[in-house]
mmCIF file with all atom_site columns, C-alpha atoms in Angstrom:
data_model
loop_
_atom_site.group_PDB
_atom_site.id
_atom_site.type_symbol
_atom_site.label_atom_id
_atom_site.label_alt_id
_atom_site.label_comp_id
_atom_site.label_asym_id
_atom_site.label_entity_id
_atom_site.label_seq_id
_atom_site.pdbx_PDB_ins_code
_atom_site.Cartn_x
_atom_site.Cartn_y
_atom_site.Cartn_z
_atom_site.occupancy
_atom_site.B_iso_or_equiv
_atom_site.pdbx_formal_charge
_atom_site.auth_seq_id
_atom_site.auth_comp_id
_atom_site.auth_asym_id
_atom_site.auth_atom_id
_atom_site.pdbx_PDB_model_num
ATOM 1   C CA . UNK F 1 1   ? 88.983  -229.783 -86.780  1.00 75.00 ? 294 UNK F CA 1
ATOM 2   C CA . UNK F 1 2   ? 88.678  -232.797 -89.022  1.00 88.00 ? 295 UNK F CA 1
ATOM 3   C CA . UNK F 1 3   ? 85.687  -235.109 -89.322  1.00 93.00 ? 296 UNK F CA 1
ATOM 4   C CA . UNK F 1 4   ? 86.107  -238.821 -88.752  1.00 95.00 ? 297 UNK F CA 1
ATOM 5   C CA . UNK F 1 5   ? 87.113  -240.620 -91.975  1.00 96.00 ? 298 UNK F CA 1
ATOM 6   C CA . UNK F 1 6   ? 83.799  -242.513 -91.996  1.00 97.00 ? 299 UNK F CA 1
ATOM 7   C CA . UNK F 1 7   ? 81.826  -239.264 -91.783  1.00 97.00 ? 300 UNK F CA 1
ATOM 8   C CA . UNK F 1 8   ? 83.924  -237.624 -94.505  1.00 97.00 ? 301 UNK F CA 1
ATOM 9   C CA . UNK F 1 9   ? 83.500  -240.656 -96.766  1.00 97.00 ? 302 UNK F CA 1
ATOM 10  C CA . UNK F 1 10  ? 79.727  -240.751 -96.218  1.00 97.00 ? 303 UNK F CA 1
ATOM 11  C CA . UNK F 1 11  ? 79.358  -237.021 -97.017  1.00 97.00 ? 304 UNK F CA 1
ATOM 12  C CA . UNK F 1 12  ? 81.598  -237.208 -100.102 1.00 97.00 ? 305 UNK F CA 1
ATOM 13  C CA . UNK F 1 13  ? 79.662  -240.264 -101.268 1.00 97.00 ? 306 UNK F CA 1
ATOM 14  C CA . UNK F 1 14  ? 76.334  -238.479 -100.814 1.00 96.00 ? 307 UNK F CA 1
ATOM 15  C CA . UNK F 1 15  ? 77.647  -235.781 -103.172 1.00 96.00 ? 308 UNK F CA 1
ATOM 16  C CA . UNK F 1 16  ? 78.464  -238.450 -105.759 1.00 97.00 ? 309 UNK F CA 1
ATOM 17  C CA . UNK F 1 17  ? 82.231  -237.939 -105.510 1.00 97.00 ? 310 UNK F CA 1
ATOM 18  C CA . UNK F 1 18  ? 84.465  -240.775 -106.656 1.00 96.00 ? 311 UNK F CA 1
ATOM 19  C CA . UNK F 1 19  ? 88.190  -241.196 -106.143 1.00 95.00 ? 312 UNK F CA 1
ATOM 20  C CA . UNK F 1 20  ? 89.049  -240.690 -109.808 1.00 94.00 ? 313 UNK F CA 1
ATOM 21  C CA . UNK F 1 21  ? 87.144  -237.365 -110.008 1.00 97.00 ? 314 UNK F CA 1
ATOM 22  C CA . UNK F 1 22  ? 88.979  -234.101 -110.585 1.00 98.00 ? 315 UNK F CA 1
ATOM 23  C CA . UNK F 1 23  ? 87.480  -231.811 -107.961 1.00 97.00 ? 316 UNK F CA 1
ATOM 24  C CA . UNK F 1 24  ? 87.431  -228.050 -108.450 1.00 96.00 ? 317 UNK F CA 1
ATOM 25  C CA . UNK F 1 25  ? 86.529  -226.223 -105.249 1.00 95.00 ? 318 UNK F CA 1
ATOM 26  C CA . UNK F 1 26  ? 85.713  -222.529 -104.939 1.00 93.00 ? 319 UNK F CA 1
ATOM 27  C CA . UNK F 1 27  ? 84.404  -219.838 -102.648 1.00 90.00 ? 320 UNK F CA 1
ATOM 28  C CA . UNK F 1 28  ? 81.467  -217.561 -103.394 1.00 87.00 ? 321 UNK F CA 1
ATOM 29  C CA . UNK F 1 29  ? 82.615  -214.892 -100.913 1.00 80.00 ? 322 UNK F CA 1
ATOM 30  C CA . UNK F 1 30  ? 83.655  -211.347 -101.790 1.00 77.00 ? 323 UNK F CA 1
ATOM 31  C CA . UNK F 1 31  ? 86.361  -211.780 -99.150  1.00 71.00 ? 324 UNK F CA 1
ATOM 32  C CA . UNK F 1 32  ? 88.417  -214.067 -101.377 1.00 66.00 ? 325 UNK F CA 1
ATOM 33  C CA . UNK F 1 33  ? 89.507  -217.639 -100.883 1.00 68.00 ? 326 UNK F CA 1
ATOM 34  C CA . UNK F 1 34  ? 88.423  -218.710 -97.413  1.00 76.00 ? 327 UNK F CA 1
ATOM 35  C CA . UNK F 1 35  ? 86.816  -222.150 -97.307  1.00 88.00 ? 328 UNK F CA 1
ATOM 36  C CA . UNK F 1 36  ? 87.985  -223.565 -100.654 1.00 92.00 ? 329 UNK F CA 1
ATOM 37  C CA . UNK F 1 37  ? 91.620  -224.030 -99.544  1.00 90.00 ? 330 UNK F CA 1
ATOM 38  C CA . UNK F 1 38  ? 90.398  -225.932 -96.484  1.00 90.00 ? 331 UNK F CA 1
ATOM 39  C CA . UNK F 1 39  ? 88.254  -228.217 -98.665  1.00 95.00 ? 332 UNK F CA 1
ATOM 40  C CA . UNK F 1 40  ? 91.265  -228.735 -100.975 1.00 95.00 ? 333 UNK F CA 1
ATOM 41  C CA . UNK F 1 41  ? 93.435  -229.655 -97.984  1.00 94.00 ? 334 UNK F CA 1
ATOM 42  C CA . UNK F 1 42  ? 90.834  -231.971 -96.449  1.00 96.00 ? 335 UNK F CA 1
ATOM 43  C CA . UNK F 1 43  ? 90.478  -233.981 -99.648  1.00 97.00 ? 336 UNK F CA 1
ATOM 44  C CA . UNK F 1 44  ? 94.265  -234.257 -99.833  1.00 97.00 ? 337 UNK F CA 1
ATOM 45  C CA . UNK F 1 45  ? 94.490  -235.209 -96.129  1.00 97.00 ? 338 UNK F CA 1
ATOM 46  C CA . UNK F 1 46  ? 91.877  -237.917 -96.710  1.00 97.00 ? 339 UNK F CA 1
ATOM 47  C CA . UNK F 1 47  ? 93.930  -239.271 -99.612  1.00 97.00 ? 340 UNK F CA 1
ATOM 48  C CA . UNK F 1 48  ? 91.721  -238.336 -102.568 1.00 97.00 ? 341 UNK F CA 1
ATOM 49  C CA . UNK F 1 49  ? 93.549  -240.054 -105.455 1.00 96.00 ? 342 UNK F CA 1
ATOM 50  C CA . UNK F 1 50  ? 92.253  -237.742 -108.185 1.00 96.00 ? 343 UNK F CA 1
ATOM 51  C CA . UNK F 1 51  ? 93.366  -234.136 -108.627 1.00 97.00 ? 344 UNK F CA 1
ATOM 52  C CA . UNK F 1 52  ? 91.887  -231.404 -106.427 1.00 97.00 ? 345 UNK F CA 1
ATOM 53  C CA . UNK F 1 53  ? 92.093  -227.784 -107.587 1.00 96.00 ? 346 UNK F CA 1
ATOM 54  C CA . UNK F 1 54  ? 91.085  -224.405 -106.160 1.00 95.00 ? 347 UNK F CA 1
ATOM 55  C CA . UNK F 1 55  ? 89.383  -222.108 -108.672 1.00 94.00 ? 348 UNK F CA 1
ATOM 56  C CA . UNK F 1 56  ? 91.586  -219.024 -108.940 1.00 91.00 ? 349 UNK F CA 1
ATOM 57  C CA . UNK F 1 57  ? 89.430  -216.013 -108.072 1.00 90.00 ? 350 UNK F CA 1
ATOM 58  C CA . UNK F 1 58  ? 86.552  -218.157 -106.837 1.00 91.00 ? 351 UNK F CA 1
ATOM 59  C CA . UNK F 1 59  ? 83.002  -217.751 -108.078 1.00 92.00 ? 352 UNK F CA 1
ATOM 60  C CA . UNK F 1 60  ? 83.330  -213.957 -107.891 1.00 92.00 ? 353 UNK F CA 1
ATOM 61  C CA . UNK F 1 61  ? 86.235  -214.021 -110.348 1.00 92.00 ? 354 UNK F CA 1
ATOM 62  C CA . UNK F 1 62  ? 84.434  -216.532 -112.579 1.00 93.00 ? 355 UNK F CA 1
ATOM 63  C CA . UNK F 1 63  ? 81.442  -214.159 -112.820 1.00 93.00 ? 356 UNK F CA 1
ATOM 64  C CA . UNK F 1 64  ? 83.643  -211.087 -113.286 1.00 94.00 ? 357 UNK F CA 1
ATOM 65  C CA . UNK F 1 65  ? 85.271  -212.780 -116.287 1.00 96.00 ? 358 UNK F CA 1
ATOM 66  C CA . UNK F 1 66  ? 81.832  -213.470 -117.787 1.00 96.00 ? 359 UNK F CA 1
ATOM 67  C CA . UNK F 1 67  ? 82.261  -217.231 -117.745 1.00 96.00 ? 360 UNK F CA 1
ATOM 68  C CA . UNK F 1 68  ? 79.190  -219.469 -118.127 1.00 95.00 ? 361 UNK F CA 1
ATOM 69  C CA . UNK F 1 69  ? 76.961  -220.419 -115.207 1.00 94.00 ? 362 UNK F CA 1
ATOM 70  C CA . UNK F 1 70  ? 73.814  -222.492 -114.987 1.00 92.00 ? 363 UNK F CA 1
ATOM 71  C CA . UNK F 1 71  ? 70.895  -222.242 -112.563 1.00 91.00 ? 364 UNK F CA 1
ATOM 72  C CA . UNK F 1 72  ? 70.443  -226.014 -112.807 1.00 92.00 ? 365 UNK F CA 1
ATOM 73  C CA . UNK F 1 73  ? 71.463  -228.088 -109.810 1.00 89.00 ? 366 UNK F CA 1
ATOM 74  C CA . UNK F 1 74  ? 73.521  -231.103 -110.835 1.00 89.00 ? 367 UNK F CA 1
ATOM 75  C CA . UNK F 1 75  ? 72.703  -234.265 -108.899 1.00 91.00 ? 368 UNK F CA 1
ATOM 76  C CA . UNK F 1 76  ? 74.987  -237.264 -109.051 1.00 94.00 ? 369 UNK F CA 1
ATOM 77  C CA . UNK F 1 77  ? 74.265  -240.804 -107.899 1.00 97.00 ? 370 UNK F CA 1
ATOM 78  C CA . UNK F 1 78  ? 75.548  -241.719 -104.457 1.00 97.00 ? 371 UNK F CA 1
ATOM 79  C CA . UNK F 1 79  ? 78.932  -243.435 -104.375 1.00 97.00 ? 372 UNK F CA 1
ATOM 80  C CA . UNK F 1 80  ? 80.852  -245.461 -101.813 1.00 97.00 ? 373 UNK F CA 1
ATOM 81  C CA . UNK F 1 81  ? 83.638  -242.945 -101.283 1.00 97.00 ? 374 UNK F CA 1
ATOM 82  C CA . UNK F 1 82  ? 86.506  -244.532 -99.383  1.00 96.00 ? 375 UNK F CA 1
ATOM 83  C CA . UNK F 1 83  ? 88.921  -242.091 -97.688  1.00 97.00 ? 376 UNK F CA 1
ATOM 84  C CA . UNK F 1 84  ? 92.556  -243.078 -97.106  1.00 96.00 ? 377 UNK F CA 1
ATOM 85  C CA . UNK F 1 85  ? 93.676  -240.655 -94.365  1.00 96.00 ? 378 UNK F CA 1
ATOM 86  C CA . UNK F 1 86  ? 97.240  -239.384 -94.308  1.00 95.00 ? 379 UNK F CA 1
ATOM 87  C CA . UNK F 1 87  ? 98.938  -239.064 -90.899  1.00 91.00 ? 380 UNK F CA 1
ATOM 88  C CA . UNK F 1 88  ? 98.967  -235.270 -91.145  1.00 89.00 ? 381 UNK F CA 1
ATOM 89  C CA . UNK F 1 89  ? 96.540  -234.402 -88.334  1.00 89.00 ? 382 UNK F CA 1
ATOM 90  C CA . UNK F 1 90  ? 97.976  -234.881 -84.867  1.00 90.00 ? 383 UNK F CA 1
ATOM 91  C CA . UNK F 1 91  ? 96.236  -235.457 -81.563  1.00 88.00 ? 384 UNK F CA 1
ATOM 92  C CA . UNK F 1 92  ? 96.888  -233.379 -78.483  1.00 87.00 ? 385 UNK F CA 1
ATOM 93  C CA . UNK F 1 93  ? 98.908  -236.238 -76.994  1.00 93.00 ? 386 UNK F CA 1
ATOM 94  C CA . UNK F 1 94  ? 101.014 -236.571 -80.158  1.00 93.00 ? 387 UNK F CA 1
ATOM 95  C CA . UNK F 1 95  ? 101.822 -232.859 -79.984  1.00 89.00 ? 388 UNK F CA 1
ATOM 96  C CA . UNK F 1 96  ? 102.795 -233.167 -76.299  1.00 91.00 ? 389 UNK F CA 1
ATOM 97  C CA . UNK F 1 97  ? 104.943 -236.247 -77.003  1.00 95.00 ? 390 UNK F CA 1
ATOM 98  C CA . UNK F 1 98  ? 106.612 -234.420 -79.872  1.00 93.00 ? 391 UNK F CA 1
ATOM 99  C CA . UNK F 1 99  ? 108.072 -231.851 -77.474  1.00 90.00 ? 392 UNK F CA 1
ATOM 100 C CA . UNK F 1 100 ? 110.544 -234.550 -76.431  1.00 94.00 ? 393 UNK F CA 1
ATOM 101 C CA . UNK F 1 101 ? 110.686 -236.792 -79.510  1.00 96.00 ? 394 UNK F CA 1
ATOM 102 C CA . UNK F 1 102 ? 110.851 -234.015 -82.133  1.00 93.00 ? 395 UNK F CA 1
ATOM 103 C CA . UNK F 1 103 ? 109.413 -236.543 -84.588  1.00 93.00 ? 396 UNK F CA 1
ATOM 104 C CA . UNK F 1 104 ? 107.647 -233.900 -86.702  1.00 91.00 ? 397 UNK F CA 1
ATOM 105 C CA . UNK F 1 105 ? 107.704 -230.145 -87.331  1.00 88.00 ? 398 UNK F CA 1
ATOM 106 C CA . UNK F 1 106 ? 104.679 -228.360 -85.921  1.00 83.00 ? 399 UNK F CA 1
ATOM 107 C CA . UNK F 1 107 ? 103.661 -225.231 -87.852  1.00 78.00 ? 400 UNK F CA 1
ATOM 108 C CA . UNK F 1 108 ? 101.172 -222.742 -86.446  1.00 73.00 ? 401 UNK F CA 1
ATOM 109 C CA . UNK F 1 109 ? 99.151  -220.866 -89.089  1.00 71.00 ? 402 UNK F CA 1
ATOM 110 C CA . UNK F 1 110 ? 96.851  -218.872 -86.824  1.00 71.00 ? 403 UNK F CA 1
ATOM 111 C CA . UNK F 1 111 ? 96.684  -215.083 -86.797  1.00 73.00 ? 404 UNK F CA 1
ATOM 112 C CA . UNK F 1 112 ? 99.703  -213.581 -85.038  1.00 77.00 ? 405 UNK F CA 1
ATOM 113 C CA . UNK F 1 113 ? 97.732  -212.265 -82.045  1.00 79.00 ? 406 UNK F CA 1
ATOM 114 C CA . UNK F 1 114 ? 96.333  -215.723 -81.334  1.00 76.00 ? 407 UNK F CA 1
ATOM 115 C CA . UNK F 1 115 ? 99.805  -217.258 -81.712  1.00 74.00 ? 408 UNK F CA 1
ATOM 116 C CA . UNK F 1 116 ? 101.374 -214.768 -79.272  1.00 75.00 ? 409 UNK F CA 1
ATOM 117 C CA . UNK F 1 117 ? 98.437  -214.964 -76.846  1.00 76.00 ? 410 UNK F CA 1
ATOM 118 C CA . UNK F 1 118 ? 97.575  -211.267 -77.215  1.00 81.00 ? 411 UNK F CA 1
ATOM 119 C CA . UNK F 1 119 ? 94.171  -212.040 -78.768  1.00 80.00 ? 412 UNK F CA 1
ATOM 120 C CA . UNK F 1 120 ? 91.644  -214.405 -77.228  1.00 78.00 ? 413 UNK F CA 1
ATOM 121 C CA . UNK F 1 121 ? 91.003  -217.848 -78.660  1.00 75.00 ? 414 UNK F CA 1
ATOM 122 C CA . UNK F 1 122 ? 87.631  -217.507 -80.468  1.00 76.00 ? 415 UNK F CA 1
ATOM 123 C CA . UNK F 1 123 ? 86.590  -221.119 -79.834  1.00 71.00 ? 416 UNK F CA 1
ATOM 124 C CA . UNK F 1 124 ? 85.004  -221.639 -76.445  1.00 78.00 ? 417 UNK F CA 1
ATOM 125 C CA . UNK F 1 125 ? 86.801  -224.159 -74.264  1.00 75.00 ? 418 UNK F CA 1
ATOM 126 C CA . UNK F 1 126 ? 90.145  -223.902 -76.099  1.00 70.00 ? 419 UNK F CA 1
ATOM 127 C CA . UNK F 1 127 ? 93.219  -222.446 -74.481  1.00 67.00 ? 420 UNK F CA 1
ATOM 128 C CA . UNK F 1 128 ? 96.099  -220.679 -76.216  1.00 62.00 ? 421 UNK F CA 1
ATOM 129 C CA . UNK F 1 129 ? 98.829  -222.963 -77.553  1.00 60.00 ? 422 UNK F CA 1
ATOM 130 C CA . UNK F 1 130 ? 102.144 -221.720 -78.861  1.00 58.00 ? 423 UNK F CA 1
ATOM 131 C CA . UNK F 1 131 ? 104.650 -223.629 -80.913  1.00 56.00 ? 424 UNK F CA 1
ATOM 132 C CA . UNK F 1 132 ? 108.213 -222.865 -81.980  1.00 54.00 ? 425 UNK F CA 1
ATOM 133 C CA . UNK F 1 133 ? 107.475 -222.103 -85.643  1.00 55.00 ? 426 UNK F CA 1
ATOM 134 C CA . UNK F 1 134 ? 104.924 -219.503 -86.652  1.00 56.00 ? 427 UNK F CA 1
ATOM 135 C CA . UNK F 1 135 ? 103.769 -218.883 -90.225  1.00 57.00 ? 428 UNK F CA 1
ATOM 136 C CA . UNK F 1 136 ? 100.827 -216.447 -90.330  1.00 58.00 ? 429 UNK F CA 1
ATOM 137 C CA . UNK F 1 137 ? 97.841  -217.785 -92.250  1.00 55.00 ? 430 UNK F CA 1
ATOM 138 C CA . UNK F 1 138 ? 97.864  -214.797 -94.642  1.00 59.00 ? 431 UNK F CA 1
ATOM 139 C CA . UNK F 1 139 ? 101.409 -215.701 -95.749  1.00 60.00 ? 432 UNK F CA 1
ATOM 140 C CA . UNK F 1 140 ? 100.566 -219.240 -96.795  1.00 58.00 ? 433 UNK F CA 1
#
């Protein structure tokens, strides 16, 4: 799910992020890159004009390589971050309309069992949806 552009802009602004900033996002998990790629994609989907990078190896790799860290929390002044959303996220109705119009290619990146309907949808209130093209999330 994506936040509303206004909410995203307010949160980015509270972190002191500006459009010209080069953002480097990372995970701190031993499981590898999990949330950082989503943050990277969200900033791109909201039209962040500066570069956005994912730290290869995450914080775990950074520590393993003996790179410098600081215990100090960096605080930046609030900014007026202005998102410029790309038309990449589709509504349910747009997906239904696309069955006939074939205006865009829909790619499903869920786990294979969820795609095929052999595993339950983990989010309450959501039903299983299949689409013609499946690319497992671990292959992306």
